[in-house]
mmCIF file of C-alpha atoms and ligand atoms in Angstrom:
data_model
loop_
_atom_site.group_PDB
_atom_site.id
_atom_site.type_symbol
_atom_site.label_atom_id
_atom_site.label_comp_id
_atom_site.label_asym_id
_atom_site.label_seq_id
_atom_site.Cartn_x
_atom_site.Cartn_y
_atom_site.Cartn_z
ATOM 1 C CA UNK A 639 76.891 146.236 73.708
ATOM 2 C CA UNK A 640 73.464 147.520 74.036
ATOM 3 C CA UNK A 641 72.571 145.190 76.525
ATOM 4 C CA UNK A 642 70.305 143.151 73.451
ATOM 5 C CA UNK A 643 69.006 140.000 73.843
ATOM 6 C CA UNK A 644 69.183 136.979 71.085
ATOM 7 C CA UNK A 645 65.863 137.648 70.358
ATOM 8 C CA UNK A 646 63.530 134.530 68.863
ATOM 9 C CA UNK A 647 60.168 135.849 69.517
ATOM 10 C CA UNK A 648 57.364 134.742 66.600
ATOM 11 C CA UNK A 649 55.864 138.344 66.666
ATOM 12 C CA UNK A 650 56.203 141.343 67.537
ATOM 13 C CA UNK A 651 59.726 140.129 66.935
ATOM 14 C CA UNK A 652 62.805 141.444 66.596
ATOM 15 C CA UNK A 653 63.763 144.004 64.151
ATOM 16 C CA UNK A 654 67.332 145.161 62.629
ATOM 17 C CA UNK A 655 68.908 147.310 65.280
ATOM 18 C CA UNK A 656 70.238 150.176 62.672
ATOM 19 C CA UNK A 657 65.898 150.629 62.472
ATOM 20 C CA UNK A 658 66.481 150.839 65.813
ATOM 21 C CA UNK A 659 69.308 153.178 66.559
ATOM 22 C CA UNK A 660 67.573 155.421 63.772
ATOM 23 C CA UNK A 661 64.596 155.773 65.656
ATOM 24 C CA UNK A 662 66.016 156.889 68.811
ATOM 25 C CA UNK A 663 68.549 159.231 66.856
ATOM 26 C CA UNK A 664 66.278 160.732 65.420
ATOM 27 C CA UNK A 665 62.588 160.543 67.315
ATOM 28 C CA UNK A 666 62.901 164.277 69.039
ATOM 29 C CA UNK A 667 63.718 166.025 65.795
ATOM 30 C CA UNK A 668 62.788 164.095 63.234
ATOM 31 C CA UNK A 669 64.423 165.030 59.352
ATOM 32 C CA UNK A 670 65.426 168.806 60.702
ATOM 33 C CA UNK A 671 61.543 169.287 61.331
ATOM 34 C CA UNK A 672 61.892 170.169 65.141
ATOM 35 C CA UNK A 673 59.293 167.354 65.440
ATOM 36 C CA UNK A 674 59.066 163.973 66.320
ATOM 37 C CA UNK A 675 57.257 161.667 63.337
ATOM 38 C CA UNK A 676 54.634 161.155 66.107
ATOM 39 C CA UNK A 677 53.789 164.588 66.375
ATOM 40 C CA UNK A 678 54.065 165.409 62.641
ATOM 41 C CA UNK A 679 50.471 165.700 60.973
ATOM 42 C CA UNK A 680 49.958 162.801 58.337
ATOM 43 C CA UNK A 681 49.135 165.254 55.660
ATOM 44 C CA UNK A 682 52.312 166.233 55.551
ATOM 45 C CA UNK A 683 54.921 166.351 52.810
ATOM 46 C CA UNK A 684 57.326 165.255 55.908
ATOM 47 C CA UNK A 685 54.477 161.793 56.386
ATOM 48 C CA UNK A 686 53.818 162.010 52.666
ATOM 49 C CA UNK A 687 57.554 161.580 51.831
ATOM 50 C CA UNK A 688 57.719 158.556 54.150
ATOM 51 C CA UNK A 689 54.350 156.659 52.816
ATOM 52 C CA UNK A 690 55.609 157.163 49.525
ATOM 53 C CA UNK A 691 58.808 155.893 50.065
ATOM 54 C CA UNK A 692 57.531 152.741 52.491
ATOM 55 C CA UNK A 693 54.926 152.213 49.014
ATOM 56 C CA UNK A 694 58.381 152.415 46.657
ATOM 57 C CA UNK A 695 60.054 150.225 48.242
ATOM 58 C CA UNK A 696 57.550 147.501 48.349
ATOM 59 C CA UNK A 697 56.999 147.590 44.803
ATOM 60 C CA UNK A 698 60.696 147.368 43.895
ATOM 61 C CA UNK A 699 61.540 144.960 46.441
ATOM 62 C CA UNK A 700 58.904 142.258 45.491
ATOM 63 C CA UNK A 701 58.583 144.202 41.468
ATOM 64 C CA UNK A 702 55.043 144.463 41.516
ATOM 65 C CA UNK A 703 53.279 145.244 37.997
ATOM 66 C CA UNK A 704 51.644 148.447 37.446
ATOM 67 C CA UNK A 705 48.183 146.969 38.291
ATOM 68 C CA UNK A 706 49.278 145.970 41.964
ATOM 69 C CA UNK A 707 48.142 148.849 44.528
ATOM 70 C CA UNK A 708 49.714 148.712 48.183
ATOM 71 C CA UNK A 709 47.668 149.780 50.906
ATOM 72 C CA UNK A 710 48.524 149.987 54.563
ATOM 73 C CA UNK A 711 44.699 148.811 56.975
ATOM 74 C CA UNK A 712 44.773 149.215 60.606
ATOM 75 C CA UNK A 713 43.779 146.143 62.662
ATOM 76 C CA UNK A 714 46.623 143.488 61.708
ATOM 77 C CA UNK A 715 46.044 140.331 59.574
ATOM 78 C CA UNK A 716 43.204 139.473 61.696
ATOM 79 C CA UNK A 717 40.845 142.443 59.843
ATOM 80 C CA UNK A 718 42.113 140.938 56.600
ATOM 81 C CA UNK A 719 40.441 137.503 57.639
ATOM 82 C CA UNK A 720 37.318 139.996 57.783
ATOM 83 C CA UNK A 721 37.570 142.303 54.948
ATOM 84 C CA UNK A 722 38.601 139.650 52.183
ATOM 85 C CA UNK A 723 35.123 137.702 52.079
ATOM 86 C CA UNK A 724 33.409 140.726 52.954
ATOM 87 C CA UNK A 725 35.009 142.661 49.545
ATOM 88 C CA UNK A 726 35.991 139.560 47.160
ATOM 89 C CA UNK A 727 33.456 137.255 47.342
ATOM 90 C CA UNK A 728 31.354 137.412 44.305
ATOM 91 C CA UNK A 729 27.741 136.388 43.875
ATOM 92 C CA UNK A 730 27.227 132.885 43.839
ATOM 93 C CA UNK A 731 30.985 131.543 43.464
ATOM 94 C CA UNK A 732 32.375 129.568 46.615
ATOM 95 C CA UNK A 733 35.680 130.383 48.511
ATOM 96 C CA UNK A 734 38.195 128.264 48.553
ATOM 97 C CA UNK A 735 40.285 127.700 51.653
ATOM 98 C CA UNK A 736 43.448 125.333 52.159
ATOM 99 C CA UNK A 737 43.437 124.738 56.017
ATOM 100 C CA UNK A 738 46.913 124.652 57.595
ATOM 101 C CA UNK A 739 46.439 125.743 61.142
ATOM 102 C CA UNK A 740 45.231 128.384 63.494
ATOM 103 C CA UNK A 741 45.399 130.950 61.137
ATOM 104 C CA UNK A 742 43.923 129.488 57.995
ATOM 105 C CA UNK A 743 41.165 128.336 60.047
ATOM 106 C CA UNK A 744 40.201 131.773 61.867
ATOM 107 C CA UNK A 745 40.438 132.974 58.150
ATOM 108 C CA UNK A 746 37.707 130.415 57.771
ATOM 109 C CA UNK A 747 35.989 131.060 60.098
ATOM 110 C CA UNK A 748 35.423 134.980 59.539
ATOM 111 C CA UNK A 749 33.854 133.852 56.348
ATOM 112 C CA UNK A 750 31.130 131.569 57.356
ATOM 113 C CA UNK A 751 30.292 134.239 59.865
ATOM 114 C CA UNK A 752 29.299 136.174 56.917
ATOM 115 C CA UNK A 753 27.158 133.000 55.846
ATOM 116 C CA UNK A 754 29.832 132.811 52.703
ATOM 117 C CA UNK A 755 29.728 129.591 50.499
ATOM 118 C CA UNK A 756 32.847 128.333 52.025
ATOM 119 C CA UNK A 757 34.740 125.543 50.514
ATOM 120 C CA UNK A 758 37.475 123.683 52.215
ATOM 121 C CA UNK A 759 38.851 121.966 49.805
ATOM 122 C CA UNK A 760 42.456 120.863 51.520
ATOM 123 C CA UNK A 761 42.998 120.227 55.012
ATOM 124 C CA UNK A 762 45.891 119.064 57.214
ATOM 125 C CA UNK A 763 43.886 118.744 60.343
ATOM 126 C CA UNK A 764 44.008 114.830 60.420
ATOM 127 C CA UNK A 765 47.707 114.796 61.134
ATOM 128 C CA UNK A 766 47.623 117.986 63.598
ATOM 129 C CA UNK A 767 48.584 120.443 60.883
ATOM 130 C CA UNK A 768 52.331 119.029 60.633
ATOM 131 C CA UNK A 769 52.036 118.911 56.899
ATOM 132 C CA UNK A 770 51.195 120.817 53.488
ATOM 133 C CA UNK A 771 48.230 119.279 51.735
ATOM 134 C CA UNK A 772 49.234 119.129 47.980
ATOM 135 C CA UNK A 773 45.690 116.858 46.926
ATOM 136 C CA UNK A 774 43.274 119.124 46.186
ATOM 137 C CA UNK A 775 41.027 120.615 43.495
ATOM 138 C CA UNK A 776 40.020 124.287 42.962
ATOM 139 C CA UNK A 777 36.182 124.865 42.485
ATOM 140 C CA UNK A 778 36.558 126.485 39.046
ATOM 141 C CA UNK A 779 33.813 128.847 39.504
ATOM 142 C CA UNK A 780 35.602 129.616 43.179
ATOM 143 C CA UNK A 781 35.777 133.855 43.832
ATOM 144 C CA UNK A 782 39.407 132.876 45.278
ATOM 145 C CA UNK A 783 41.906 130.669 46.760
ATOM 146 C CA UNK A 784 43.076 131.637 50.368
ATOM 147 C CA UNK A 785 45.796 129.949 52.211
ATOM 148 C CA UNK A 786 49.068 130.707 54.534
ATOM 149 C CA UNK A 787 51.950 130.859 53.274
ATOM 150 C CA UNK A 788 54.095 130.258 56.488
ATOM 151 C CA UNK A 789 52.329 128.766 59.538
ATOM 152 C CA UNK A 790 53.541 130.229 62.679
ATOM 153 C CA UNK A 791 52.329 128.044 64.861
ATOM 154 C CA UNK A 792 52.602 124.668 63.396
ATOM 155 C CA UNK A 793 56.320 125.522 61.688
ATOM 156 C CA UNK A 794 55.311 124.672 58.013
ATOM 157 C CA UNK A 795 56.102 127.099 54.630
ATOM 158 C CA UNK A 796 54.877 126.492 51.303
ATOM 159 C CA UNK A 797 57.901 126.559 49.423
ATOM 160 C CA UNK A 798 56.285 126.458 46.400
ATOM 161 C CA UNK A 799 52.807 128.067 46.159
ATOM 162 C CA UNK A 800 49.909 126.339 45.488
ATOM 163 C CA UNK A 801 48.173 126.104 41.891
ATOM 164 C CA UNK A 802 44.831 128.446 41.575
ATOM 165 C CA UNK A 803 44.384 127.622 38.119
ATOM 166 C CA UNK A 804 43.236 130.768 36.702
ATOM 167 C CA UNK A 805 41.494 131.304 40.329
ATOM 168 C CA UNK A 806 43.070 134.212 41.796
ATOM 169 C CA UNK A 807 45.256 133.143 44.637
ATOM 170 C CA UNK A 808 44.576 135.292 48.031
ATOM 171 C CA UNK A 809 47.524 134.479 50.773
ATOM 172 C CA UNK A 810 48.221 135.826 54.584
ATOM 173 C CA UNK A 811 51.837 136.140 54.056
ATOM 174 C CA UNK A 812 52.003 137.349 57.812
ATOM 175 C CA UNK A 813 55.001 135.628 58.762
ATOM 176 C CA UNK A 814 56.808 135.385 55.642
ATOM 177 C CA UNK A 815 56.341 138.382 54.063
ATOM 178 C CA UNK A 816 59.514 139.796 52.260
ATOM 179 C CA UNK A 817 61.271 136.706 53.473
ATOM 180 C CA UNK A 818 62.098 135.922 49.427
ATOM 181 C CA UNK A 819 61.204 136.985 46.443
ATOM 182 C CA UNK A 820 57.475 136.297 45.124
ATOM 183 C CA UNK A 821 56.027 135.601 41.578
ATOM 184 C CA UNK A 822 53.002 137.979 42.326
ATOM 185 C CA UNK A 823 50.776 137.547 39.275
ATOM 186 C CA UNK A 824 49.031 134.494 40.500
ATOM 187 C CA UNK A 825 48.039 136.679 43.201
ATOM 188 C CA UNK A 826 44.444 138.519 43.194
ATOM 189 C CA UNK A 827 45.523 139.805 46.998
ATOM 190 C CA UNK A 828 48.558 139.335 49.771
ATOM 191 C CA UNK A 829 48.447 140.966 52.918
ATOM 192 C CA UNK A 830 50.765 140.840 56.144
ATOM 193 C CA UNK A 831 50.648 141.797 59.725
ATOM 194 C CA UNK A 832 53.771 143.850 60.090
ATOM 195 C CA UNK A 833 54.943 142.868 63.304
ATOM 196 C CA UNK A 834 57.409 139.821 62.174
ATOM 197 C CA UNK A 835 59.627 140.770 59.171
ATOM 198 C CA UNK A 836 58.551 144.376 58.905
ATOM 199 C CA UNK A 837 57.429 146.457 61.498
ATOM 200 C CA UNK A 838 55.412 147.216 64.578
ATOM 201 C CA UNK A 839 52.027 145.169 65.319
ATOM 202 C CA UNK A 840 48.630 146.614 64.866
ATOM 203 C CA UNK A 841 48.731 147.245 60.972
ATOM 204 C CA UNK A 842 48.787 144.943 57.853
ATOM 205 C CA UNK A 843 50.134 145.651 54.583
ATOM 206 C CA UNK A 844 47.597 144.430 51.752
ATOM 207 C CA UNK A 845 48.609 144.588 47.962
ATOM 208 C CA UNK A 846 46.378 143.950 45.655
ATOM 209 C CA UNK A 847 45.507 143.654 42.055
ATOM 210 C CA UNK A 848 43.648 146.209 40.110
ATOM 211 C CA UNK A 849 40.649 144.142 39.079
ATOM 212 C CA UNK A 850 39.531 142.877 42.274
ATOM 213 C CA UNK A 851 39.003 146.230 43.333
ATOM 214 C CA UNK A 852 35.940 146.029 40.921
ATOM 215 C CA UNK A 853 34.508 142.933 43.341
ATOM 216 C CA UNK A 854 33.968 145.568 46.134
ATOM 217 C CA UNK A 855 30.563 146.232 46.836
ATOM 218 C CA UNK A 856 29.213 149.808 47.112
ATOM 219 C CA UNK A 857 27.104 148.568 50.440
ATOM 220 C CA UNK A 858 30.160 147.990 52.780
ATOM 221 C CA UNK A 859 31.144 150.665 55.190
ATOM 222 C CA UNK A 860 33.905 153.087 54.197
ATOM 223 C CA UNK A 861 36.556 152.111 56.843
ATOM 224 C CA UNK A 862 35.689 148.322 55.411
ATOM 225 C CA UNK A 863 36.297 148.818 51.855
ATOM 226 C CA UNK A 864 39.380 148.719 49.783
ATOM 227 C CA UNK A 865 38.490 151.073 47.593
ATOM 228 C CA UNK A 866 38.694 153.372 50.020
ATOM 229 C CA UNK A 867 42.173 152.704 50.738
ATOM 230 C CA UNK A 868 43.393 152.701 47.039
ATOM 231 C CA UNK A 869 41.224 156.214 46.561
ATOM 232 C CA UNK A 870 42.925 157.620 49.295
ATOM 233 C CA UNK A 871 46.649 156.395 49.143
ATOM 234 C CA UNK A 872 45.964 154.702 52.456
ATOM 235 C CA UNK A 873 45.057 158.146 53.964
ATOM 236 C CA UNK A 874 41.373 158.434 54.592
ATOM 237 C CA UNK A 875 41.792 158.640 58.169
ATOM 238 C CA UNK A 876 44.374 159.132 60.451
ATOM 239 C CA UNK A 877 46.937 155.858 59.817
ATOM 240 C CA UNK A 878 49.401 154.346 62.137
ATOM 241 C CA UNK A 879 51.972 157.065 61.381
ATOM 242 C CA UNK A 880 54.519 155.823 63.843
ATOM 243 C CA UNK A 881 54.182 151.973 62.709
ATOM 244 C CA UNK A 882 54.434 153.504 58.291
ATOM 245 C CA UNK A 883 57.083 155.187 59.312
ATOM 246 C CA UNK A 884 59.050 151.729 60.977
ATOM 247 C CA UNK A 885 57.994 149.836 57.956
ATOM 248 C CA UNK A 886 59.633 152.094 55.940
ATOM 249 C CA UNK A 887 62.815 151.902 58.078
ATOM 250 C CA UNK A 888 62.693 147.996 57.842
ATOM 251 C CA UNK A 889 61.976 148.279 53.879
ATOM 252 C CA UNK A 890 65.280 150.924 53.544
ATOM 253 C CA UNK A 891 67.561 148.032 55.464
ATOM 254 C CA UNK A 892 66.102 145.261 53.393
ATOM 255 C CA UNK A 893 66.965 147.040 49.877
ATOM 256 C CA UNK A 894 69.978 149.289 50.616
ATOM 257 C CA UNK A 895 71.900 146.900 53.216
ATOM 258 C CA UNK A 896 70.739 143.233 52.901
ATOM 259 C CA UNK A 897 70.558 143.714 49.279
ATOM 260 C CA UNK A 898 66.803 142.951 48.445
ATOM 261 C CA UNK A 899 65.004 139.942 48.513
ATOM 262 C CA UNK A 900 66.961 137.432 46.954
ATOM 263 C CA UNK A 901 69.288 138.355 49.510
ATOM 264 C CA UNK A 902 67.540 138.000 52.350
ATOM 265 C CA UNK A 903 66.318 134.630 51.032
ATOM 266 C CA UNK A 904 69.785 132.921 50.625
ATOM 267 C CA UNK A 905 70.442 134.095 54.546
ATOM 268 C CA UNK A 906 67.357 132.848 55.839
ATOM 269 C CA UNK A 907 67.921 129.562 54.114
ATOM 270 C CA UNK A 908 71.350 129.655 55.702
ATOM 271 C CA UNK A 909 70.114 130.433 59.341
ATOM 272 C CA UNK A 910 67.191 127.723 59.470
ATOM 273 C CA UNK A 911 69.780 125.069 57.941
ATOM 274 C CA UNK A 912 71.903 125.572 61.198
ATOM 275 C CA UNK A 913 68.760 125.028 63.285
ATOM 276 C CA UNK A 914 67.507 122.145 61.401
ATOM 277 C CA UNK A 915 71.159 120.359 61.132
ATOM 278 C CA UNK A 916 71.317 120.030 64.676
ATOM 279 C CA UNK A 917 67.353 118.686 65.198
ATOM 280 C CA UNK A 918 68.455 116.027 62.348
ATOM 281 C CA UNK A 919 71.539 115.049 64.184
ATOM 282 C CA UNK A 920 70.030 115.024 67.607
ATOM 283 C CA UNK A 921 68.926 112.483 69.767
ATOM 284 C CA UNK A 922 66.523 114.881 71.824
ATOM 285 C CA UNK A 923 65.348 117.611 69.308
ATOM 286 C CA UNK A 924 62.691 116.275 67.268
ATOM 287 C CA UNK A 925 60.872 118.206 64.933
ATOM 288 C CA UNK A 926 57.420 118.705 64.616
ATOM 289 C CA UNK A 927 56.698 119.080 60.974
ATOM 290 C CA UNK A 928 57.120 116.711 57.686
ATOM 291 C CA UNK A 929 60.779 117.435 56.463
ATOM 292 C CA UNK A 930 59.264 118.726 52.654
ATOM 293 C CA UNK A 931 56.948 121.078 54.656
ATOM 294 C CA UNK A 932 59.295 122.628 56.966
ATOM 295 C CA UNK A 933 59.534 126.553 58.030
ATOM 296 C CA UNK A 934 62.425 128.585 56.811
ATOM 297 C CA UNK A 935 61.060 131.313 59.549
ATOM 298 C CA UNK A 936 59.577 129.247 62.328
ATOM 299 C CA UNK A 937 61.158 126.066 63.521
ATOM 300 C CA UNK A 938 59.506 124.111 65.654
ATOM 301 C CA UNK A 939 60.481 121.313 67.636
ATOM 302 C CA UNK A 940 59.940 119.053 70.765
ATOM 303 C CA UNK A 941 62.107 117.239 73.654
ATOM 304 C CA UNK A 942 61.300 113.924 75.295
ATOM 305 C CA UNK A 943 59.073 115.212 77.989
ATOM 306 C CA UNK A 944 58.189 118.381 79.297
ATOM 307 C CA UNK A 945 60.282 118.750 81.687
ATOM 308 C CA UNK A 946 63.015 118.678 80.143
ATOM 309 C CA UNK A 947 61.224 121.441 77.795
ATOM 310 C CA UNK A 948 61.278 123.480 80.267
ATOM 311 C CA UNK A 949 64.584 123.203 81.912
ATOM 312 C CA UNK A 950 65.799 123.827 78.246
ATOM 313 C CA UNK A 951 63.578 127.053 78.291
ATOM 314 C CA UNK A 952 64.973 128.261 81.522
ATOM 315 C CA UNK A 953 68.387 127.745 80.647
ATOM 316 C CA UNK A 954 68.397 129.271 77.753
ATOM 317 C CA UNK A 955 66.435 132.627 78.579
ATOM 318 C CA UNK A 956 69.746 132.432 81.296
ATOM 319 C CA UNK A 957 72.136 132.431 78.638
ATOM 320 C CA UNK A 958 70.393 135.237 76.751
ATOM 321 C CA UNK A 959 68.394 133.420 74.021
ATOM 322 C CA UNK A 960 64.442 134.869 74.694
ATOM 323 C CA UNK A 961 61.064 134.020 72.729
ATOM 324 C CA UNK A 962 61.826 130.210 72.014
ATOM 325 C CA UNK A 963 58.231 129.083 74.096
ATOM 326 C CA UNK A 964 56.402 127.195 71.542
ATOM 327 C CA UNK A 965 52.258 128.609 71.069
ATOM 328 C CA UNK A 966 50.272 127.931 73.763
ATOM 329 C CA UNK A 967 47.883 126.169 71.637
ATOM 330 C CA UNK A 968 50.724 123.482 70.967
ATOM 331 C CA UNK A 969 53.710 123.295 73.676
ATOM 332 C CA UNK A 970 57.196 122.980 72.801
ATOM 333 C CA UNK A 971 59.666 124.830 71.436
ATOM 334 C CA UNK A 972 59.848 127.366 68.627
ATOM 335 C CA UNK A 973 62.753 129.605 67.019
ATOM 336 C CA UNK A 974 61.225 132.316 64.594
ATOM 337 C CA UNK A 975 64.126 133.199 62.326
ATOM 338 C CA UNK A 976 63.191 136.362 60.735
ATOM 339 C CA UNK A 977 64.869 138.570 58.375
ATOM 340 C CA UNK A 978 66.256 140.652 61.434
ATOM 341 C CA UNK A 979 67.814 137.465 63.359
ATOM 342 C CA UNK A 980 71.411 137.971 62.850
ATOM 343 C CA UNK A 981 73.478 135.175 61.969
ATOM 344 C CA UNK A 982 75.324 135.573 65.262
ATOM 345 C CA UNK A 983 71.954 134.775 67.456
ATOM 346 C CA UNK A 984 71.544 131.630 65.411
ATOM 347 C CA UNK A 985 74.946 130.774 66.189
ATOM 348 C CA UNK A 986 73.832 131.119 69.957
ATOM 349 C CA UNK A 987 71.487 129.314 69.616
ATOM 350 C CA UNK A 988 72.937 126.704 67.964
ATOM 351 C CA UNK A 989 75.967 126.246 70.063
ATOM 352 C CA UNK A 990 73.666 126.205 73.234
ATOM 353 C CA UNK A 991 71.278 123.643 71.874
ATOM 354 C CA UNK A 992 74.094 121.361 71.236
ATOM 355 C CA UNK A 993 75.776 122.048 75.239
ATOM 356 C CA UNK A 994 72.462 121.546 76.588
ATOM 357 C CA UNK A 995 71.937 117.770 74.759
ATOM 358 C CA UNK A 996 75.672 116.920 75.603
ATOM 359 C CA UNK A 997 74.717 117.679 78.871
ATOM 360 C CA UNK A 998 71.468 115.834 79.241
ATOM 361 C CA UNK A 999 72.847 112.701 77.938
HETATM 362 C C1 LIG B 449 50.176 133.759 59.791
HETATM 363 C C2 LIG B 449 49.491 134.732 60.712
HETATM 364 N N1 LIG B 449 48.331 135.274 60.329
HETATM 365 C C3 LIG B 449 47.691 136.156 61.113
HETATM 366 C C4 LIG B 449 48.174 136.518 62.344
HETATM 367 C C5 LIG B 449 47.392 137.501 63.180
HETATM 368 O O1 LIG B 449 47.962 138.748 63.060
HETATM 369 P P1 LIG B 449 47.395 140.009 63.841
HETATM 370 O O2 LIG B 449 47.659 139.756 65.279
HETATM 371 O O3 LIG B 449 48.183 141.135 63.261
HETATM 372 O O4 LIG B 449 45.956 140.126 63.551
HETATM 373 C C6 LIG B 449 49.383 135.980 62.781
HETATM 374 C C7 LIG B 449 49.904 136.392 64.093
HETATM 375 O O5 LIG B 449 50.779 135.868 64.682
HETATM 376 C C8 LIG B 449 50.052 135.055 61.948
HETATM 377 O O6 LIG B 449 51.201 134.497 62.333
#
């Protein structure tokens, strides 16, 4: 109808097209204003109205306590890999990192820059980052415990979080963020780059718990800070209007009509089990991750050689199915089922894989 493609990209990605019929409805004249959102000044009630709202939503949707603040930071998740050592390390205490691909390590990484006593204390390097380490031990004195929850790249999802202790537990929920519900109070700090389940790219979402904001030290630079944000309800300078705004779009669908969180959960489990029951039935899809470790959001999986990778590429951007190029950094394939992947693209996507190995056998 409007020309769509099935959409698989692993971010930005897809988002619910009733976000995206709003937005062009409405972009020239935006709530009776006679302005677009874009051109409205964020001190508005009009931009107040939609932070608030976007901030409502979020703590209904995952039922945050009182003590959780949600804060909106410019510069993706890749600032947050900055900003977390820089304001949560405290004196003396290690970090604890659980290493479980590209983005857990850049998260390490950002840390030693700072010359932060950096502990990783769970790694899944040894078998190219196709597993979830579950042997570990948390320094008990450690400021934190960072790790992914869903790894992009490599296709693996904690299902069930790991144990801090009483360590808070810090986690770059980038790519599946509001993908199912969350038991938050292990959680000292969660942040996501918007631009898979919720919105545009270029912002992160970061909620965190009221005592941590005591760890932040007075010597950082404003823009740096978190307290800043909190003080300032995310508005000390000018934010990413346009992106709050989409969030908040993304946040109305998800509560008013997916249902919330649960929800969305039982229909992502449903989507990735098509996927995954015709990689376990195949003869030519092979998956790339340990079956207890696998992606609800990010499948991943090979064919026998590479050419025949990218014949299967070709054909299916031909028939309509776009963004299933596995990360450079690893080759193959890749479908990223978020929250806005109807049921109908999976079907696609399904049917085609299993044409295209009748065909090649
Ligand atoms: C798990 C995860 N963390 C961090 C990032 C980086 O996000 P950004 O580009 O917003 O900095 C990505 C991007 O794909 C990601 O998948």
């Amino acid at each position: 109808m409007e020309n769509r493609v099935h959409n698989f990209n692993p971010g930005p990605a897809t988002l619910p097209l009733p976000v995206l019929k709003e937005i062009k409805e409405n972009f020239l004249n935006f709530s009776d204003s006679g302005m677009s959102i874009v051109e409205t000044s964020h001190r508005s009630p009009l931009f107040d109205d939609v932070l608030n709202d976007a901030v409502n939503r979020t703590k209904r949707l995952l039922n945050l306590d009182k003590n959780y603040h949600v804060l909106f930071i410019q510069g993706g998740a890749s600032l947050q890999f900055c900003m977390i050592p820089m304001n949560l390390a405290l004196p003396g205490r290690p970090l604890n990192f659980i290493n479980t691909g590209t983005w857990s390590t850049k998260a390490i990484k950002e840390a030693q820059i700072q010359g932060k006593d950096v502990r990783v204390i769970a790694s899944s390097e040894d078998k190219d980052f196709s597993y979830l380490p579950h042997d570990y031990t948390v320094d008990k004195q450690a400021s934190y415990l960072h790790f992914t929850s869903n790894n992009t790249i490599r296709g693996t999802q904690w299902q069930q979080f790991p144990n801090g202790e009483d360590i808070p537990l810090i986690s770059d929920m980038s790519s599946d963020f509001m993908s199912r519900p969350i038991d938050i109070k292990p959680f000292g700090l969660v942040y996501a780059g918007a631009q898979k389940n919720i919105g545009p790219s270029g912002i992160a979402m970061v909620i965190i718990r009221e005592d941590m904001l005591e760890r932040v030290p007075n010597t950082l630079p404003t823009m740096l800070k978190y307290t800043t944000y909190k003080d300032n309800g995310s508005l000390f300078n000018t934010p990413p209007t346009f992106a709050i705004y989409v969030i908040d779009l993304v946040l109305t669908w998800l509560e008013e009509t997916v249902g919330g969180l649960k929800k969305i959960e039982q229909i992502n489990k449903q989507k990735a089990s098509l996927i995954y029951d015709v990689i376990d039935k195949s003869d030519i899809y092979h998956g790339t991750t340990e079956v207890n470790s696998r992606s609800l959001m990010n499948i991943t999986f090979r064919l026998p050689d590479k050419k025949t990778e990218e014949l299967f590429l070709a054909e299916a951007t031909q028939n309509g199915l776009h963004g299933l190029k596995g990360h450079k950094s690893v080759g193959g394939c890749r479908a990223s089922l978020y929250n806005a992947i109807s049921i109908d693209s999976v079907t696609a996507l399904v049917t085609f894989m299993q044409e295209f190995e009748k065909k090649s056998i």
